[in-house]
CSV table of C-alpha atoms and ligand atoms in Angstrom, one decimal:
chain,number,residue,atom,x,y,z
A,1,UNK,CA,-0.4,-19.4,-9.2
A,2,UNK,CA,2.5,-17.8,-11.2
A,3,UNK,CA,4.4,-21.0,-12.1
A,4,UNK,CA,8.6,-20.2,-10.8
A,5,UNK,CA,10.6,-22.3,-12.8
A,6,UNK,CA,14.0,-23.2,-11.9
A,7,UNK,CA,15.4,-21.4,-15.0
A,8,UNK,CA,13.6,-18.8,-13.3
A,9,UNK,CA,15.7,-19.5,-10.4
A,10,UNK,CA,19.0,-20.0,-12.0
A,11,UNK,CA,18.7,-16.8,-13.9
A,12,UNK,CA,17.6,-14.6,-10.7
A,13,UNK,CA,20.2,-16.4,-8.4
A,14,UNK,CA,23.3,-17.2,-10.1
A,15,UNK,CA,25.6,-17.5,-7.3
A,16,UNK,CA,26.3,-17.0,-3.4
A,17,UNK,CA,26.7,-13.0,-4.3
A,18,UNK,CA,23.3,-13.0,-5.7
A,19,UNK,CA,21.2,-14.4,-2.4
A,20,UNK,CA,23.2,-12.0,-0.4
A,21,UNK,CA,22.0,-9.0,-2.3
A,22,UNK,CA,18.8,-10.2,-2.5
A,23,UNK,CA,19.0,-10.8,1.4
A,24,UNK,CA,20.8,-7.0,2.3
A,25,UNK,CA,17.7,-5.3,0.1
A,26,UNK,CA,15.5,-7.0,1.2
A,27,UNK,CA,16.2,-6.5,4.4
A,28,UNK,CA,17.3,-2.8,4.1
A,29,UNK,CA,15.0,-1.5,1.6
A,30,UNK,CA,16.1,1.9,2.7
A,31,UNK,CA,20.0,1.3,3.2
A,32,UNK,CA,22.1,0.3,5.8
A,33,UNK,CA,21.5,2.2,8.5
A,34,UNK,CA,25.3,2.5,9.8
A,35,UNK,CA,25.6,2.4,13.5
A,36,UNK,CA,28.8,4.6,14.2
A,37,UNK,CA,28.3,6.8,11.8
A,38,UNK,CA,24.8,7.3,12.8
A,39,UNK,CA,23.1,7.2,9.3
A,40,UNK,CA,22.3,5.5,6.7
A,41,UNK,CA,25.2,5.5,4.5
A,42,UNK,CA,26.6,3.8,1.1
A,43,UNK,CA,28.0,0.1,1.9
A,44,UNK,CA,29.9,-2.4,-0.4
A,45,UNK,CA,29.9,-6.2,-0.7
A,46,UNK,CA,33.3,-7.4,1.5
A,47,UNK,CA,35.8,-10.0,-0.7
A,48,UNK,CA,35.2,-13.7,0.2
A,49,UNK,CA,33.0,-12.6,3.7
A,50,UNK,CA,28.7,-12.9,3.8
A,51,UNK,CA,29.9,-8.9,4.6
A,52,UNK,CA,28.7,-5.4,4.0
A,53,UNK,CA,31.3,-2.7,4.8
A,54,UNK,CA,30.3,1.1,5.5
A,55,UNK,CA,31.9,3.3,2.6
A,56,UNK,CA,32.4,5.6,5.2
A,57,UNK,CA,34.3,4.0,8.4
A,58,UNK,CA,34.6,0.3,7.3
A,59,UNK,CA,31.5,-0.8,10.1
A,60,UNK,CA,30.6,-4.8,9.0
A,61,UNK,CA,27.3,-5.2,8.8
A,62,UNK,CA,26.1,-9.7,8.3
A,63,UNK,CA,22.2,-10.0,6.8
A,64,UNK,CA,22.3,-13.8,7.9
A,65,UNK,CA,22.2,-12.4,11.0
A,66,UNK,CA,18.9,-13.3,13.1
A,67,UNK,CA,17.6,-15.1,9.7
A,68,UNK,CA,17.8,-19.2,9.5
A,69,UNK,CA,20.9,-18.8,7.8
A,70,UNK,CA,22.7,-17.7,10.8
A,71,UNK,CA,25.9,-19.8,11.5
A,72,UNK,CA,25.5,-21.6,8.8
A,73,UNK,CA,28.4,-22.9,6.8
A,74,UNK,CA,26.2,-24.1,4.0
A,75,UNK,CA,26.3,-21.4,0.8
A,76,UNK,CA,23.5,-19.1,0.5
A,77,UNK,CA,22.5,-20.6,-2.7
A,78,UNK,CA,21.9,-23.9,-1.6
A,79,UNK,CA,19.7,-22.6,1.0
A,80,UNK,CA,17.9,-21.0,-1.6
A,81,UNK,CA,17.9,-24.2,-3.6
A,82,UNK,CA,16.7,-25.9,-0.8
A,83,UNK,CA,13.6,-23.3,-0.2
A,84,UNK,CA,13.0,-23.6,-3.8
A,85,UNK,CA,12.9,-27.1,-3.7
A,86,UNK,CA,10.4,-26.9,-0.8
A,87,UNK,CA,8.4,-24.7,-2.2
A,88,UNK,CA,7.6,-26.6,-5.4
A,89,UNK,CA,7.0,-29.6,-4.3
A,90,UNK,CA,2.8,-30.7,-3.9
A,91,UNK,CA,4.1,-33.5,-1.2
A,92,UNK,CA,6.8,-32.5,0.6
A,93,UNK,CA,10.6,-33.4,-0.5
A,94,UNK,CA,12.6,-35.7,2.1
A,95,UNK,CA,16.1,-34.8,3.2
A,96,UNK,CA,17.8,-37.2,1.5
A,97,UNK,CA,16.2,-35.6,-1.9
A,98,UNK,CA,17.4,-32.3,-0.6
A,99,UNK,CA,20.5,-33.6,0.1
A,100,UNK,CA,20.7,-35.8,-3.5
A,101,UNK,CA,19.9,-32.3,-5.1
A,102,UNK,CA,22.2,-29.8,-3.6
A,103,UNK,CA,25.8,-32.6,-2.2
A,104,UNK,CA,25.3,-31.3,1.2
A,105,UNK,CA,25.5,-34.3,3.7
A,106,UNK,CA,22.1,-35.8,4.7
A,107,UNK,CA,22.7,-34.6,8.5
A,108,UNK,CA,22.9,-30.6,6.9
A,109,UNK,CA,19.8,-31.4,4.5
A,110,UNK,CA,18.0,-32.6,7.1
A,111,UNK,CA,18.1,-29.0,9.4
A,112,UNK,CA,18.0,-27.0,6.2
A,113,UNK,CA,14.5,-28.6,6.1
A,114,UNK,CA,14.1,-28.2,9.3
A,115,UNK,CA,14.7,-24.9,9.3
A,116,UNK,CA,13.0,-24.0,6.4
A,117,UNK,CA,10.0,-25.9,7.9
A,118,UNK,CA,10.1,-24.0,10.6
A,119,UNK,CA,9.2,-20.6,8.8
A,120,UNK,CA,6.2,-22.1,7.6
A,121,UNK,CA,4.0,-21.7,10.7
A,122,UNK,CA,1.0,-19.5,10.2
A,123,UNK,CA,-2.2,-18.6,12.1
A,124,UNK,CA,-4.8,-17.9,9.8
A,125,UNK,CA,-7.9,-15.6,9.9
A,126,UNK,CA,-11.3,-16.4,11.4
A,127,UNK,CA,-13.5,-18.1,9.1
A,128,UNK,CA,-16.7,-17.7,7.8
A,129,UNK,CA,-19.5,-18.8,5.2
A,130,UNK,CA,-19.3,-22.4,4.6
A,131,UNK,CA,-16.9,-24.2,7.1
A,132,UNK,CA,-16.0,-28.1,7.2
A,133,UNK,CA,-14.9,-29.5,10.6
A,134,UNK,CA,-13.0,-33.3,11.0
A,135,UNK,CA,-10.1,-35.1,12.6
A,136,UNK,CA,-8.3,-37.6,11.4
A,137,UNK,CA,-5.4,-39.9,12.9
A,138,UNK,CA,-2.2,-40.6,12.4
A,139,UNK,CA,0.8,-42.5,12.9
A,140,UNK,CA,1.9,-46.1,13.6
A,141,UNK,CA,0.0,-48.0,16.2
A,142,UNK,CA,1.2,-47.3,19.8
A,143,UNK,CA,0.1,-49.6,22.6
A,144,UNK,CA,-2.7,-47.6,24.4
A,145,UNK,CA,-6.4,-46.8,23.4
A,146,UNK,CA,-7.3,-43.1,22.8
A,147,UNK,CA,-10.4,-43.0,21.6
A,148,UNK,CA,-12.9,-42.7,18.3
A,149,UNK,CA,-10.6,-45.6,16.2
A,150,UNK,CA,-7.2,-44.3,17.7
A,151,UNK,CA,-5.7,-47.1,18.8
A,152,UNK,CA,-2.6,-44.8,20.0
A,153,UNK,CA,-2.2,-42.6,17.3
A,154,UNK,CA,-2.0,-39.3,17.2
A,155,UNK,CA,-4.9,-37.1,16.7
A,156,UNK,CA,-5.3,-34.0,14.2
A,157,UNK,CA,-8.2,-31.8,14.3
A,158,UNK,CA,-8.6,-29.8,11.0
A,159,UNK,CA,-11.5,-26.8,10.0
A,160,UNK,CA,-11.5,-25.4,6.2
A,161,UNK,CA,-13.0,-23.0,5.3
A,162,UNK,CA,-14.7,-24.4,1.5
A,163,UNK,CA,-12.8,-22.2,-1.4
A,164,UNK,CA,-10.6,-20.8,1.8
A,165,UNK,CA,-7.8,-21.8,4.4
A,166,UNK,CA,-6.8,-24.6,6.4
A,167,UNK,CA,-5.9,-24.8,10.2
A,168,UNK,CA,-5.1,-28.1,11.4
A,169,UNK,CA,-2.9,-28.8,14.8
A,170,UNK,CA,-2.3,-31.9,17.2
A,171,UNK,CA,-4.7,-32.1,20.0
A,172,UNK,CA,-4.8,-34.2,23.1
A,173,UNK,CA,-7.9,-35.8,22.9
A,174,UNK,CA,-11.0,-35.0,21.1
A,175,UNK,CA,-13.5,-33.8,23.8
A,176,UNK,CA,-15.5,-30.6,23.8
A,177,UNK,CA,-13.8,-28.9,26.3
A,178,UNK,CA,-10.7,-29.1,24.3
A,179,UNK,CA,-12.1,-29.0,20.4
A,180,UNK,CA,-14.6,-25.8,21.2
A,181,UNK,CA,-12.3,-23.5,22.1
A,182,UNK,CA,-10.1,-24.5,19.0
A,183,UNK,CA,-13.5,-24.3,16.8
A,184,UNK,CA,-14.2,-20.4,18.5
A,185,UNK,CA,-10.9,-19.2,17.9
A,186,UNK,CA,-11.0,-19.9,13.9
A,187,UNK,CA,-14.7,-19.9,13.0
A,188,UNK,CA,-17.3,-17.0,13.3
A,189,UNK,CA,-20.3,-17.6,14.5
A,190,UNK,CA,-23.4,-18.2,12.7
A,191,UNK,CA,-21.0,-19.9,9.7
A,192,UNK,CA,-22.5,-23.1,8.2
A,193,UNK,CA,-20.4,-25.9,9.8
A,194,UNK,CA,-20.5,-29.5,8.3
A,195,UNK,CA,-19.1,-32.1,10.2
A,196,UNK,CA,-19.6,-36.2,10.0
A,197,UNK,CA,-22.0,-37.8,13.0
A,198,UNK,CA,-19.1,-37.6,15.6
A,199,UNK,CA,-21.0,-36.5,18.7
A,200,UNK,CA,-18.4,-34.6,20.3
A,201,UNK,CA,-20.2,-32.1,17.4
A,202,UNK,CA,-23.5,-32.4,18.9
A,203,UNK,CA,-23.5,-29.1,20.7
A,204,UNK,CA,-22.3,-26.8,17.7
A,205,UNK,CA,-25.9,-24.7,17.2
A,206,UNK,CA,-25.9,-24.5,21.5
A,207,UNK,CA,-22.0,-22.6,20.2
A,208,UNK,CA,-23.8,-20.4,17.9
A,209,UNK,CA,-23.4,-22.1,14.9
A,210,UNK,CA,-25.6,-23.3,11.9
A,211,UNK,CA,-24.5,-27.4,11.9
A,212,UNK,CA,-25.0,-30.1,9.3
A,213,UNK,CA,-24.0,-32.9,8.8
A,214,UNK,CA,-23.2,-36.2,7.1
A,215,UNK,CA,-23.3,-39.8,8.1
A,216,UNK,CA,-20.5,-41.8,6.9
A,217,UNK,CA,-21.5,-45.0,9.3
A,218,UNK,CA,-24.7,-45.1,6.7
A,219,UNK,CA,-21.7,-44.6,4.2
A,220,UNK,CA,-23.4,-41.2,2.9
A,221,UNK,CA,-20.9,-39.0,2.0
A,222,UNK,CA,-22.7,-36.0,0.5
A,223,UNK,CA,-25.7,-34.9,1.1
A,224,UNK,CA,-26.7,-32.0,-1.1
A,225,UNK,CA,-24.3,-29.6,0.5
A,226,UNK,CA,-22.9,-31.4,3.0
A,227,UNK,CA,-19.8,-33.3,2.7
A,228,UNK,CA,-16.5,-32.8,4.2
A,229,UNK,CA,-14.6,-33.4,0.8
A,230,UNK,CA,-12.4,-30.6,1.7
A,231,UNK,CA,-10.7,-31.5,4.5
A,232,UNK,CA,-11.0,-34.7,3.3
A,233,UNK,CA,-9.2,-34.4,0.7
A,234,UNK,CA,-6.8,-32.0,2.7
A,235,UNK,CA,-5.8,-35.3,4.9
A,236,UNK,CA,-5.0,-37.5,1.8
A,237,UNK,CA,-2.2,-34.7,0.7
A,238,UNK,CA,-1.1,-34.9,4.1
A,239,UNK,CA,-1.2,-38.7,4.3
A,240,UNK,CA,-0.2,-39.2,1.2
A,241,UNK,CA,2.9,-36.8,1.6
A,242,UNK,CA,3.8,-38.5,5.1
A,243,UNK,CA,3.5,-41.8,4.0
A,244,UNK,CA,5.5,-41.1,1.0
A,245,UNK,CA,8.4,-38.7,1.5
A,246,UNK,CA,8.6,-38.7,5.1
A,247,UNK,CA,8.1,-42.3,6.2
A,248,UNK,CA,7.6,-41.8,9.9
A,249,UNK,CA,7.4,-38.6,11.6
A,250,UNK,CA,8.4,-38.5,15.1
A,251,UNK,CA,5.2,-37.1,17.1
A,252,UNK,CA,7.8,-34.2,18.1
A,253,UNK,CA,8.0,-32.7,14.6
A,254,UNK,CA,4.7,-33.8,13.3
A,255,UNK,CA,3.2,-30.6,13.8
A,256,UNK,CA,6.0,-28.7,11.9
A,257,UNK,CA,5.1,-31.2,9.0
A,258,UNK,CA,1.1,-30.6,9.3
A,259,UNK,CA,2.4,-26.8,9.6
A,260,UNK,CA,3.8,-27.1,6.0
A,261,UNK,CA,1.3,-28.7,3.9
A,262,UNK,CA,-0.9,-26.0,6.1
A,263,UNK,CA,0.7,-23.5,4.4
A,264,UNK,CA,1.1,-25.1,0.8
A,265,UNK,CA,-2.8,-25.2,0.8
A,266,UNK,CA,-3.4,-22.1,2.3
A,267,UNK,CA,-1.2,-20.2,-0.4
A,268,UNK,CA,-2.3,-22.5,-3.4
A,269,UNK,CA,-3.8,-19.9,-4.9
A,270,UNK,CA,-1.5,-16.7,-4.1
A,271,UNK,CA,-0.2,-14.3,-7.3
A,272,UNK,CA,3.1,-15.0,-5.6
A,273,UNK,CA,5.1,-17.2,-6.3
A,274,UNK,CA,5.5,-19.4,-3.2
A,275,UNK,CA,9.2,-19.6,-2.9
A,276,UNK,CA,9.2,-15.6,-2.7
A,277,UNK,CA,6.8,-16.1,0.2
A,278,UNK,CA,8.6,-18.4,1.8
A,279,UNK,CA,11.9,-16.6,1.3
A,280,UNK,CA,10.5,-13.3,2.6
A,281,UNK,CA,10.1,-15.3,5.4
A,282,UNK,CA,13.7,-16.0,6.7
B,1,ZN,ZN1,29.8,3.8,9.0
């Protein structure tokens, strides 16, 4: 990936002006269509307002509109700031970072990245070839058993594709009936799944699928091919980044959490740089 510096940043976003250009042509890449005047017509920035103005009748025309920045009081570039900031980080940045970086109040940092969170939500494509297959748990302990070494926390169910993408949501338990249909929406058929010896797996070649798999109990990790490094490894950045930035996550916004280190593997290694996807985003 195509390191973006913040001198990078600094030079292509000066100032407030800046992001809003960026924001109008991005969003009109063919001009403002003008609404009373019916066409698409010349417009000019408006003094001291987030404004456009019709050269022709004087129409205001506000990007923020329908984007996350909507309503917001917070200047454009630290917004910008803020999705940079997201975007370069390997483990997440907390509010209170966001809000040490850019003087807004922790309350404001704390839905910027919320916000920004938000627009990192994507459902990837079906997977194929080689595809590795785990949950993993997480959380502080809650009173209440819920299965497989739970002990009340809450469950994640992950499938990576090897050298591809990650999908990994909350579930509500880990039977079948709930983890097959999951397993048929992202994986192909006839793809090589490797999973550990949890049996809820069991019935993966009755599915249509090829099936190895390791057994950690015999603390065998890898087995010629089969291993689930991968989304092992996926759970440790996730872990890691939870444990570390985020201290505890509420269950509610876990999945918006999962959602963005999702997306940080998933476009690990894009030409683009990641802020520019993330800000095309808004
Ligand atoms: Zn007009």
């Amino acid at each position: 990936m195509i390191k973006y510096t913040i001198t990078q940043f600094n030079k292509d976003f000066p100032d407030d002006d800046t992001c809003l250009e960026w924001l109008k042509n991005y969003l009109y890449p063919n001009g403002i269509f003008c609404k009373q005047c019916g066409v698409v017509t010349k417009h000019h920035k408006v003094k001291s307002r987030q404004a456009y103005a019709c050269d022709r009748c004087g129409k205001h025309v506000y990007p923020m509109t329908e984007t996350i920045f909507e309503k917001s009081t917070t200047p454009l570039k630290l917004w910008f700031y803020a999705i940079f900031l997201i975007a370069s980080t390997r483990y997440g940045i907390s509010a209170k970072q966001i809000q040490r970086e850019t003087g807004v109040t922790y309350k404001t940092a704390w839905r910027m990245a919320h916000e920004i969170r938000s627009l990192l939500q994507e459902d990837c494509n079906p997977m194929t070839g080689e595809v590795e297959i785990d949950e993993t748990y997480i959380g502080s302990r809650k009173p209440g058993k819920r299965g497989r070494g739970a002990e009340g926390k809450t469950t994640v169910f992950g499938i990576a594709q090897r050298k591809g993408n990650i999908t990994a949501s909350i579930t509500p338990d880990i039977k079948s009936a709930t983890l097959y249909p999951v397993i048929k929406k992202y994986v192909l058929p006839d793809s090589m799944i490797y999973t550990d010896e949890f049996q809820a797996y069991n019935s993966l070649k009755r599915h249509g699928y090829n099936h190895k798999r390791v057994h950690h109990a015999s603390k065998v990790f890898v087995q010629g091919n089969a291993h689930t490094n991968t989304i092992e490894g996926f759970w440790s950045v996730l872990k890691r980044g939870l444990d570390g930035v985020y201290h505890s996550v509420s269950q509610k916004h876990l999945q918006g959490y999962i959602n963005e280190y999702s997306f940080r593997y998933n476009h690990r290694g894009d030409e683009k740089p990641m802020f520019k996807t993330v800000l095309e985003k808004v």
